Amino acid sequence: MTELLVGTRKGLFVLQGEPGSPFEVTERAFAGDPVEYAVRDPRSGRVFASVTSPFYGPKIFYADDPAGEWEQAEGVELPEGGETVLERIWVIAPGAAPGTIYAGGDPGVLFVSRDGGATFEINRGLLDHPTRPKWEPGAGGMCLHSIVPWPGEPERLAVAISAAGVWLTEDAGATWRRGNQGLVARYVPEDVPPDEVALCVHRVHRAATRPERMFLQFHGGVYRSDDAGQSWADIGEGLPSDFGFALALDPADADSAYVIPLTADVDRVTPDGRVRVYETRDAGATWQPRGDGLPQDEAYLTVLREAFDWRGEGDALELYFGATSGTVFGSGDAGATWTEVAEYLPPVYSVSAGGHLDDDRGAGAGG
Amino acid sequence: MPPMPVIRLREPLKRLAGGRSEHAVDGGCVVELLRELERAHPAAKGWILDECGDVRRHIHVFVNGELSAPDARVGADDRIDVVPAISGG
């Protein structure tokens, strides 16, 4: 039985089912409120949800059972007395250290919990970074959307911010340096100084078995890093479009990546009305379409960055993605065939397939 | 105890403020009253006022039925209603 946590514009939906079959909605929480993201920590079993009430502001809630009582996590706020407010929490991710949970949000901020998610504190190294005044937001705000721990090494962490690029720390967030060498922003003139370019990174994941390898979906471009995010090589050749948001990996294969191309930044829908997931098994040298069972006629879907996740690995790799149309698709055979897992949901913001740790290959995936 | 302005809350703010819908709170203006309310009920902290100390964008505050600014003066006999704005739904 697979559990999906689906964050939507109108609440959190818990889906359960068998891979390759339609799933059942077993629970709905936070009805009416936007749920940006939800994830189950595989270590504690605790479920976290990022809820952005338009009235009462962004909060993180947690529960051992999504059908039971939810508690509000403490400390999810910017320092008082400033000139900016926390707009949204985009992503929540278990860290490499026991009890550590990270949360990333707008305006480009990282929170860390060391007590299993009950209380958070803001990372001052990133908040107070001297380059912050030059950071620019993307269309969705200045979102910290990707949090990428290093398996077994809690001091090392990568995060990505749209549009402030990739940031790397090797001292548990005390200091941060850029990891953007090789990224090409086609949307600005080529003579803009590199440190002034707004780098609109859309999603980043790390290969579980080879942590120095990372994949990145850019605002025009798909990239791979083999040096822990210091530099990046364009691997988008062969895709119908290298624009998109969503990205997934097979934890068993460091040469694998899955993307869902969208037409372009001015037309953020599946190209030619066909929904296709593209897979590489050679680290981006070649890409193959995986669309068997997906709509191939007049289907103009938008799949957001947090709305693609995986569970398991190898031939039994499960892949799930949701669209803003309210449909969730799934594959139980590593993308070879697809079925509709759920339809007629509110616009899907995120899909989480059980939560994972990057060093826990069998437990699932995501984040 | 001298008379004080009364803040009226609806769910979910009522639940976060100890389950009571009416709160007599001392203060000179709307935002001071709301700050005092959040101080007295920490579970409600951040739900009405943001980190900058401002009333959240899609919350409306009425004083005696009149939509009022955060710095509106409040008297001992005034009634303050805190309600979600229709713009936020």
PDB file of C-alpha atoms in Angstrom, chain A residues 9-10 53-59 61 72 76-87, chain B residues 10-13 16 43 45-48 50-52 56-59 84-89:
ATOM      1  CA  ARG A   9      -5.161  24.848  -3.261  1.00  0.00           C
ATOM      2  CA  LYS A  10      -7.991  23.686  -1.040  1.00  0.00           C
ATOM      3  CA  SER A  53      -4.029  30.583   5.195  1.00  0.00           C
ATOM      4  CA  PRO A  54      -4.711  33.751   3.215  1.00  0.00           C
ATOM      5  CA  PHE A  55      -6.014  35.242   6.430  1.00  0.00           C
ATOM      6  CA  TYR A  56      -3.760  34.004   9.189  1.00  0.00           C
ATOM      7  CA  GLY A  57      -0.411  33.541   7.431  1.00  0.00           C
ATOM      8  CA  PRO A  58       1.867  30.568   6.793  1.00  0.00           C
ATOM      9  CA  LYS A  59       2.155  27.832   9.420  1.00  0.00           C
ATOM     10  CA  PHE A  61       1.394  21.760  11.389  1.00  0.00           C
ATOM     11  CA  GLN A  72       1.261  23.995  15.144  1.00  0.00           C
ATOM     12  CA  VAL A  76       8.122  29.362  11.845  1.00  0.00           C
ATOM     13  CA  GLU A  77       8.391  33.119  11.443  1.00  0.00           C
ATOM     14  CA  LEU A  78      10.864  35.812  10.560  1.00  0.00           C
ATOM     15  CA  PRO A  79      12.517  37.789  13.346  1.00  0.00           C
ATOM     16  CA  GLU A  80      10.116  40.344  14.778  1.00  0.00           C
ATOM     17  CA  GLY A  81      10.605  44.002  14.080  1.00  0.00           C
ATOM     18  CA  GLY A  82      11.871  43.610  10.528  1.00  0.00           C
ATOM     19  CA  GLU A  83      10.441  44.955   7.317  1.00  0.00           C
ATOM     20  CA  THR A  84       9.493  41.640   5.706  1.00  0.00           C
ATOM     21  CA  VAL A  85       7.185  38.797   6.616  1.00  0.00           C
ATOM     22  CA  LEU A  86       7.196  35.084   5.915  1.00  0.00           C
ATOM     23  CA  GLU A  87       5.005  34.565   2.867  1.00  0.00           C
TER      24      GLU A  87
ATOM     25  CA  ARG B  10     -14.570  34.012  15.716  1.00  0.00           C
ATOM     26  CA  GLU B  11     -13.124  30.596  14.939  1.00  0.00           C
ATOM     27  CA  PRO B  12     -10.301  29.673  14.630  1.00  0.00           C
ATOM     28  CA  LEU B  13      -9.079  32.689  16.597  1.00  0.00           C
ATOM     29  CA  LEU B  16      -6.579  29.829  19.928  1.00  0.00           C
ATOM     30  CA  ALA B  43      -1.285  30.159  20.724  1.00  0.00           C
ATOM     31  CA  LYS B  45       0.622  34.722  18.205  1.00  0.00           C
ATOM     32  CA  GLY B  46       1.201  35.451  14.537  1.00  0.00           C
ATOM     33  CA  TRP B  47      -2.390  34.765  13.495  1.00  0.00           C
ATOM     34  CA  ILE B  48      -3.629  38.367  13.581  1.00  0.00           C
ATOM     35  CA  ASP B  50       2.568  39.563  11.302  1.00  0.00           C
ATOM     36  CA  GLU B  51       6.261  39.730  12.190  1.00  0.00           C
ATOM     37  CA  CYS B  52       6.332  43.435  11.362  1.00  0.00           C
ATOM     38  CA  ARG B  56      -2.353  40.726   8.407  1.00  0.00           C
ATOM     39  CA  ARG B  57      -3.336  41.775   4.913  1.00  0.00           C
ATOM     40  CA  HIS B  58      -6.627  39.897   4.754  1.00  0.00           C
ATOM     41  CA  ILE B  59      -7.887  40.522   8.264  1.00  0.00           C
ATOM     42  CA  PRO B  84     -11.389  37.536   7.881  1.00  0.00           C
ATOM     43  CA  ALA B  85     -11.688  39.839   4.873  1.00  0.00           C
ATOM     44  CA  ILE B  86     -13.647  38.626   1.885  1.00  0.00           C
ATOM     45  CA  SER B  87     -10.610  39.530  -0.242  1.00  0.00           C
ATOM     46  CA  GLY B  88      -8.674  36.564   1.152  1.00  0.00           C
ATOM     47  CA  GLY B  89     -10.977  33.714   0.223  1.00  0.00           C
TER      48      GLY B  89
END
